[in-house]
CSV table of C-alpha atoms and ligand atoms in Angstrom, one decimal:
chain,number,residue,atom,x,y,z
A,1,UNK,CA,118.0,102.4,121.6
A,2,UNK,CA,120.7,99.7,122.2
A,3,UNK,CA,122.9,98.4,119.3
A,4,UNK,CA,124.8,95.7,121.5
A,5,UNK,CA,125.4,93.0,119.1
A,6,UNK,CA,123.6,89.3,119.2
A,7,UNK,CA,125.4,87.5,122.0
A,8,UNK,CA,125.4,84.3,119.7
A,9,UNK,CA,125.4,85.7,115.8
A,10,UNK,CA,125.2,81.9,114.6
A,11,UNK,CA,122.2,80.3,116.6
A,12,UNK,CA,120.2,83.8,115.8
A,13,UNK,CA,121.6,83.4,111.8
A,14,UNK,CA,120.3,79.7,112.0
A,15,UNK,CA,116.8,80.6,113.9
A,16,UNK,CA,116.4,83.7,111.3
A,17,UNK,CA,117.1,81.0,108.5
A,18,UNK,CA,114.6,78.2,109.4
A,19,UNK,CA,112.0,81.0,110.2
A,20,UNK,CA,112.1,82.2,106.9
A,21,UNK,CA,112.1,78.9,105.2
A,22,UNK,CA,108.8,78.5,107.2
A,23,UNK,CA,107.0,82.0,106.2
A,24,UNK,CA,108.0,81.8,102.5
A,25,UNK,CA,104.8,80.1,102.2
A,26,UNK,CA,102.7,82.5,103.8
A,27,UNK,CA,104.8,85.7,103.3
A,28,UNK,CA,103.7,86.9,99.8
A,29,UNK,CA,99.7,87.5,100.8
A,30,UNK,CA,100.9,89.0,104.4
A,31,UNK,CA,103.9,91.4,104.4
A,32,UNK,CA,104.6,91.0,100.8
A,33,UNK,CA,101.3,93.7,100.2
A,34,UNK,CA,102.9,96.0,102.5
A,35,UNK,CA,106.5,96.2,101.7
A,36,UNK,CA,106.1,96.7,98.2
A,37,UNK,CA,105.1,99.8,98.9
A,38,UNK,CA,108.3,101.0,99.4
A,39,UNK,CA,109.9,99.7,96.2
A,40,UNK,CA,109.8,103.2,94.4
A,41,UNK,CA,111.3,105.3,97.4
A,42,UNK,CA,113.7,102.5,97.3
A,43,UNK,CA,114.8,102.5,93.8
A,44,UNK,CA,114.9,106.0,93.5
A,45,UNK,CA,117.0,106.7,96.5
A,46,UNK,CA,119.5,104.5,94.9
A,47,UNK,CA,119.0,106.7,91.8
A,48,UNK,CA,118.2,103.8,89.1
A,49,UNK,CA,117.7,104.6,85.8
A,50,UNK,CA,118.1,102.9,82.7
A,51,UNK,CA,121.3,100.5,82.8
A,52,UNK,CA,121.8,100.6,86.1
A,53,UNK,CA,123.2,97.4,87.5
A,54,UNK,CA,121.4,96.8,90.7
A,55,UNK,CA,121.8,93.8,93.7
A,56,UNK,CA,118.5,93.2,95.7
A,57,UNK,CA,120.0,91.9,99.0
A,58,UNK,CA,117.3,90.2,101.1
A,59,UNK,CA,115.4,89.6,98.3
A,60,UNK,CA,112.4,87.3,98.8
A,61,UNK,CA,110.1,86.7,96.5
A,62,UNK,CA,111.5,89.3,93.9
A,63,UNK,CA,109.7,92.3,94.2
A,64,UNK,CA,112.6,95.1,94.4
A,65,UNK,CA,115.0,93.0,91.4
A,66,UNK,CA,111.8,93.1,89.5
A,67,UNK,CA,111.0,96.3,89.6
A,68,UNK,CA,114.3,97.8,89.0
A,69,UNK,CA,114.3,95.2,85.7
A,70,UNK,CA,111.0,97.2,84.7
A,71,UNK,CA,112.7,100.4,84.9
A,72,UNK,CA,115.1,99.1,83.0
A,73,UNK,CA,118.1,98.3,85.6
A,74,UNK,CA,120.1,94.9,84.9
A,75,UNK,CA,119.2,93.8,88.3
A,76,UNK,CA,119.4,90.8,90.6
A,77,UNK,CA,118.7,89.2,93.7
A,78,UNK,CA,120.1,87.1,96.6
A,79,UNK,CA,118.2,85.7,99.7
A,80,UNK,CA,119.3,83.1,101.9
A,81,UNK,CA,116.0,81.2,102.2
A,82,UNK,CA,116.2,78.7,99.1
A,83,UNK,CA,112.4,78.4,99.5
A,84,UNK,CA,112.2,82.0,99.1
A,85,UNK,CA,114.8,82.2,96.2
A,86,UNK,CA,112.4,79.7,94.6
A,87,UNK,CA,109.4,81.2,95.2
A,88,UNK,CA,111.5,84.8,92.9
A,89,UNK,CA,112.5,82.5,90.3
A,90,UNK,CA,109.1,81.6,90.1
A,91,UNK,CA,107.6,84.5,89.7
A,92,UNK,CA,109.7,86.5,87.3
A,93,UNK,CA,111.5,83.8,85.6
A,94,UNK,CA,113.6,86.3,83.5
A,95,UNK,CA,115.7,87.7,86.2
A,96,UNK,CA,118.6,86.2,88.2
A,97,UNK,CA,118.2,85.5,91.7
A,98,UNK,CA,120.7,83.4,93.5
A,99,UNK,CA,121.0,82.0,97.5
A,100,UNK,CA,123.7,84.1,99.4
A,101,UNK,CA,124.2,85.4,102.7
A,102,UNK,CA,124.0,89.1,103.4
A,103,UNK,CA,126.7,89.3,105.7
A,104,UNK,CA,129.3,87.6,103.4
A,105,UNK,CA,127.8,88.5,99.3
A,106,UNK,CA,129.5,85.8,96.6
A,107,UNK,CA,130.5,89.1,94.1
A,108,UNK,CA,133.8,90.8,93.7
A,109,UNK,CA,134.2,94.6,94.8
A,110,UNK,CA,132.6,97.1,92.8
A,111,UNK,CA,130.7,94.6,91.0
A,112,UNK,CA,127.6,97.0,91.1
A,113,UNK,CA,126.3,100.4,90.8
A,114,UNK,CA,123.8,100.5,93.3
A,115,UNK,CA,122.6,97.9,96.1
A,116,UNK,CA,119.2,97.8,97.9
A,117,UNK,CA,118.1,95.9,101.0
A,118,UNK,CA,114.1,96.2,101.3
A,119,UNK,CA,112.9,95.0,105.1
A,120,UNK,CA,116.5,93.0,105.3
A,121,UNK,CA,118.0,94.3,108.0
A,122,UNK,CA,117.0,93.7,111.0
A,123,UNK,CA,116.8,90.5,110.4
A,124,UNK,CA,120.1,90.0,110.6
A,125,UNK,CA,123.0,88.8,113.4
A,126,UNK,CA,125.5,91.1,112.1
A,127,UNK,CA,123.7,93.9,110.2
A,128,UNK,CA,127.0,96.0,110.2
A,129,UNK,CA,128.7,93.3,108.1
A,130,UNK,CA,125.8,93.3,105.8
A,131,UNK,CA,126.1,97.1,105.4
A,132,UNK,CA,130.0,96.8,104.8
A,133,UNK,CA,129.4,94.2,102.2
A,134,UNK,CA,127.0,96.4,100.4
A,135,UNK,CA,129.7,98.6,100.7
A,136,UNK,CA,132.5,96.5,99.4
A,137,UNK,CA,130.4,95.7,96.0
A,138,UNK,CA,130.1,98.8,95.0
A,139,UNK,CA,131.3,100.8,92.1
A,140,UNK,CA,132.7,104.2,93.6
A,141,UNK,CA,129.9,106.4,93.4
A,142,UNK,CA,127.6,103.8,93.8
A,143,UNK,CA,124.4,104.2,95.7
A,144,UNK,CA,122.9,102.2,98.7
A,145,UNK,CA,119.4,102.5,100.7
A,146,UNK,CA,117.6,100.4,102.9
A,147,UNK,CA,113.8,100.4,104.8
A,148,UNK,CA,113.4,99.3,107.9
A,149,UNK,CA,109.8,99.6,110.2
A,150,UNK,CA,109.5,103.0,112.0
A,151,UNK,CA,109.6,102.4,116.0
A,152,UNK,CA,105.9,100.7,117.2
A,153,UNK,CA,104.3,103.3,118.8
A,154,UNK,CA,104.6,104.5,115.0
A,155,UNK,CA,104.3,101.2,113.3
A,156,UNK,CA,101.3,100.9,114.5
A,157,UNK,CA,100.4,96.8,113.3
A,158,UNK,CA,103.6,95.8,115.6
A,159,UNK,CA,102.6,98.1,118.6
A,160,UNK,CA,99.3,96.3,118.9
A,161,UNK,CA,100.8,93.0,118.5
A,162,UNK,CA,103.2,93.5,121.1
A,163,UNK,CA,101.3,94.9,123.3
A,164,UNK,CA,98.8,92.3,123.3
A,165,UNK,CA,102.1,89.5,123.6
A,166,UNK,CA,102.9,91.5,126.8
A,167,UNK,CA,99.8,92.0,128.5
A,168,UNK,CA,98.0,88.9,127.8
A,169,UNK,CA,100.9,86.3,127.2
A,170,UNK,CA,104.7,86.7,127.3
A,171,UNK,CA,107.3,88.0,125.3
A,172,UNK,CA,109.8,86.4,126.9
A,173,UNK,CA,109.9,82.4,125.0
A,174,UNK,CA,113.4,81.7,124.8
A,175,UNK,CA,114.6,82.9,121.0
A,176,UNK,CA,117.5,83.2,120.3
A,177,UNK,CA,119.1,86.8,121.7
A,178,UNK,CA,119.2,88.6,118.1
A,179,UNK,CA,120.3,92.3,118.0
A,180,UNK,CA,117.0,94.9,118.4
A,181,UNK,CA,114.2,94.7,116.0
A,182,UNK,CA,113.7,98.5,115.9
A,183,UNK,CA,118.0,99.4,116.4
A,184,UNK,CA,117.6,101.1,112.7
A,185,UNK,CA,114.3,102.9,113.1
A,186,UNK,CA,116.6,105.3,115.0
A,187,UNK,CA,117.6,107.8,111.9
A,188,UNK,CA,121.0,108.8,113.7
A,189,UNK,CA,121.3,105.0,114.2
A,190,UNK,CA,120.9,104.5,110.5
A,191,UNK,CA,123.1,107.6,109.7
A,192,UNK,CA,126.0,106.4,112.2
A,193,UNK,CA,125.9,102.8,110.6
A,194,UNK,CA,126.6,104.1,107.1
A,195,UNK,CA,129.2,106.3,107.9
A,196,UNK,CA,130.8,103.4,109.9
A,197,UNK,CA,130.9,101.5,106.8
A,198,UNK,CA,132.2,104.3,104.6
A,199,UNK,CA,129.0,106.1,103.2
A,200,UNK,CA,128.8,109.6,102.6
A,201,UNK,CA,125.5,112.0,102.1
A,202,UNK,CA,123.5,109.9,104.8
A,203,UNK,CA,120.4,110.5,104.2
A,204,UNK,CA,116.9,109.2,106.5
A,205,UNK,CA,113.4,109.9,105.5
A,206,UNK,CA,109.9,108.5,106.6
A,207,UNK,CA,107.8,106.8,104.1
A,208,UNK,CA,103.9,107.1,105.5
A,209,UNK,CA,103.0,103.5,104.7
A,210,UNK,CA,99.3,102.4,105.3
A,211,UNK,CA,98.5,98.5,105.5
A,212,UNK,CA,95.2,97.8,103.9
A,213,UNK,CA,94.3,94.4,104.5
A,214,UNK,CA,90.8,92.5,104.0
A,215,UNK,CA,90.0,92.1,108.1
A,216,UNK,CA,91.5,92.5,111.2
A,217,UNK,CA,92.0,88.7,111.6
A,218,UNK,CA,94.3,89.0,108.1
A,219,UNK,CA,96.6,91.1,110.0
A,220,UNK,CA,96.7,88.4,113.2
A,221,UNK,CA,97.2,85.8,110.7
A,222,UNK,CA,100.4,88.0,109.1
A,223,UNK,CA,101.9,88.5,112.4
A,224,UNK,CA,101.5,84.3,113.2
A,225,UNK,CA,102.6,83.0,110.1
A,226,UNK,CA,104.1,85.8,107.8
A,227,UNK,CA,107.6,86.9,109.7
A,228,UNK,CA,109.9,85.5,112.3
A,229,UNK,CA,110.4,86.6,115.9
A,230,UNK,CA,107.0,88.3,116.4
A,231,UNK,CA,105.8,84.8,114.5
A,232,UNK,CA,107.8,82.1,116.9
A,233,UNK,CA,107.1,84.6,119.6
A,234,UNK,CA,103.1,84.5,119.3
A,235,UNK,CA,103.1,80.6,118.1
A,236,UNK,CA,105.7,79.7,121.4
A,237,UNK,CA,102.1,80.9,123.6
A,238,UNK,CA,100.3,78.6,125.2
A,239,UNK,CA,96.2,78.5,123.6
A,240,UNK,CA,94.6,81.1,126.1
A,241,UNK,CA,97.3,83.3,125.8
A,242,UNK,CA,96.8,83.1,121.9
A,243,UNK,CA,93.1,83.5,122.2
A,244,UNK,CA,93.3,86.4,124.6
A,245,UNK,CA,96.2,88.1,122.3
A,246,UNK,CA,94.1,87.4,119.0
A,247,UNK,CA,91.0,89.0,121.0
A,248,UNK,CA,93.2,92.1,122.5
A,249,UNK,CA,94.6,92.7,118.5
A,250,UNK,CA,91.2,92.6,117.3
A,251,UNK,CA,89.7,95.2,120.1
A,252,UNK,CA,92.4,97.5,119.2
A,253,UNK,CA,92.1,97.3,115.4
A,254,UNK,CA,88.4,98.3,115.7
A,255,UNK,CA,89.9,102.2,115.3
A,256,UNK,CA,91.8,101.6,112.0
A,257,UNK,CA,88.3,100.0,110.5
A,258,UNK,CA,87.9,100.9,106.7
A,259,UNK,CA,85.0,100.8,104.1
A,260,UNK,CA,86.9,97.2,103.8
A,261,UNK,CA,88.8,95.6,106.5
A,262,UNK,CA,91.5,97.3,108.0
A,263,UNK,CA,93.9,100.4,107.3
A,264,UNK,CA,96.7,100.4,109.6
A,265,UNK,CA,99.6,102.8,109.4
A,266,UNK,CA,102.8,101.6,109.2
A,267,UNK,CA,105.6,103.6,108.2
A,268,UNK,CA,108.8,102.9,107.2
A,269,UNK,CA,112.2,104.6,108.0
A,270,UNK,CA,114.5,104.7,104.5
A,271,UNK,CA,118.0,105.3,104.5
A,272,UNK,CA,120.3,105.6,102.2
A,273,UNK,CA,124.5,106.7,101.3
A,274,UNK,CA,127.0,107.1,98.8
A,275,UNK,CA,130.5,105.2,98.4
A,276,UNK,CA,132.4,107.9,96.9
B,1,SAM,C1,111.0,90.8,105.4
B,1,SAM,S1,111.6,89.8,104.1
B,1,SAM,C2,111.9,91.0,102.8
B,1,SAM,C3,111.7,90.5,101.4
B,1,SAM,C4,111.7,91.5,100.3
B,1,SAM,N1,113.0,92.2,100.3
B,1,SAM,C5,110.5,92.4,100.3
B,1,SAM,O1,110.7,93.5,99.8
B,1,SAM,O2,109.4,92.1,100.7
B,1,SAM,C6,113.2,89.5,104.6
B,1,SAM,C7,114.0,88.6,103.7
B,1,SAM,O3,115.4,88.6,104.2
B,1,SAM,C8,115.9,87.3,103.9
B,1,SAM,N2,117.1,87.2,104.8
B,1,SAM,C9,117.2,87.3,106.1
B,1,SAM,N3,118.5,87.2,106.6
B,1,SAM,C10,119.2,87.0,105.5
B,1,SAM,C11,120.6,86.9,105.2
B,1,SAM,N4,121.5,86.8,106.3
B,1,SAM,N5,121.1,86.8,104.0
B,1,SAM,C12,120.2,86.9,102.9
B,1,SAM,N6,118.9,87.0,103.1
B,1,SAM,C13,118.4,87.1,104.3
B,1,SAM,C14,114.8,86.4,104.3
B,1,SAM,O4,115.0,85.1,103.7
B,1,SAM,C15,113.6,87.1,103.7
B,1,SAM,O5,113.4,86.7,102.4
């Protein structure tokens, strides 16, 4: 898979930015029921225990900070969406959370003793500086791990949207060029970029992940409203094309049917290193 870099970092940085200031509102009842299901993995990759002084990079609405805080971490979290920084304070109102960027963190070196990035990175323009920065704020012998989505043919919710975009609509709307969604689903991607940035004992696991939601149309709805390129992707088609992708998602989801809704798989690749 290619890892050629965003052609223009800033205009992808500012589309990612308004996107997510738009699906704040919608994000905790769509992806936010999936992704924190990869909190423990997560925090145990990074080896937290009692004490540990933990960043949450990408945060959201709080999940990851606030679970480490509940295992009894001294943890915090940054996001650049102030809507979304908002929406954390809100929820657990004993915990710091603070707007930052990713690719440029407002803490001195070694400030921390492990970092964390849950479903960050590939949103970003410049995922490599993000990973470096990580990096940089570590303690020595700190620990870092991130999740990203396995590859679609795996991740099996995005396949069929995609799919659907392609056959019945187009997938090509004019967003800004942003490096690849998938780039880090690639384990020896994932290995490679930590070891660029200095980590050693690379590790890269699956986590089986299974999206349960109420009805297929809950999972249309999370793809339309809940993320970013996939959303301004579907919501840049013109009516039919929406009506004939909605129909295509449905048709396909009739195999994952449950006693309730819909159970989808959707694993997750989690990686993680050590700044010796
Ligand atoms: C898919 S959500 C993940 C939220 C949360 N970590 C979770 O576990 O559900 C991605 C988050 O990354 C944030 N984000 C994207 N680019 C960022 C950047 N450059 N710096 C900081 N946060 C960023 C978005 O605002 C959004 O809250």
């Amino acid at each position: 898979m290619s890892s050629e870099p965003s052609t223009d970092p800033a205009a992808f940085h500012d589309f990612e930015h308004a996107g997510w200031q738009r699906a704040a509102a919608h994000y905790a009842d769509t992806f936010g029921t999936l992704t924190v299901q990869a909190i423990d993995p997560l925090l145990d990759a990074v080896a937290i225990a009692r004490g540990t002084h933990l960043l949450d990079v990408a945060c959201g609405p709080g999940y990851v900070a606030a679970a480490a805080a509940s295992r009894g971490a001294t943890a915090s979290g940054l996001d650049f969406s102030t809507l979304m920084v908002d929406e954390a304070r809100r929820r657990y109102p004993g915990l710091d959370f603070q707007e930052g960027d990713a690719e440029a963190l407002p803490f001195d070196n070694g400030s921390f003793d492990a970092v964390v990035m849950n479903f960050g990175l590939l949103h970003l323009a410049r995922p490599e500086a993000a990973i470096q920065e990580a990096f940089r704020v570590l303690v020595p012998g700190g620990r870092y791990a991130f999740t990203v989505w396995a590859r679609p043919e795996e991740a099996v919710g995005f396949g069929i949207v995609l799919r659907a975009m392609s056959t019945h609509g187009t997938t090509n709307v004019g967003l800004p060029d942003g490096p690849p969604f998938f780039r880090f689903s690639d384990a020896d991607e994932s290995r490679s970029a930590l070891s660029r940035a200095g980590f050693t004992a690379a590790a890269v696991r699956t986590l089986p992940l299974v999206w349960r939601l109420p009805s297929a149309d809950a999972l249309f709805a999370a793809a339309l409203q809940g993320g970013v390129r996939t959303s301004a992707a579907l919501q840049a088609q013109t009516p039919e094309a929406l009506a004939a992708i909605r129909d295509a998602v449905l048709t396909e989801l009739r195999q994952y049917a449950a006693d309730v809704g819909v159970a989808v798989p959707m694993p997750v690749v989690l990686a993680s290193g050590t700044k010796e």
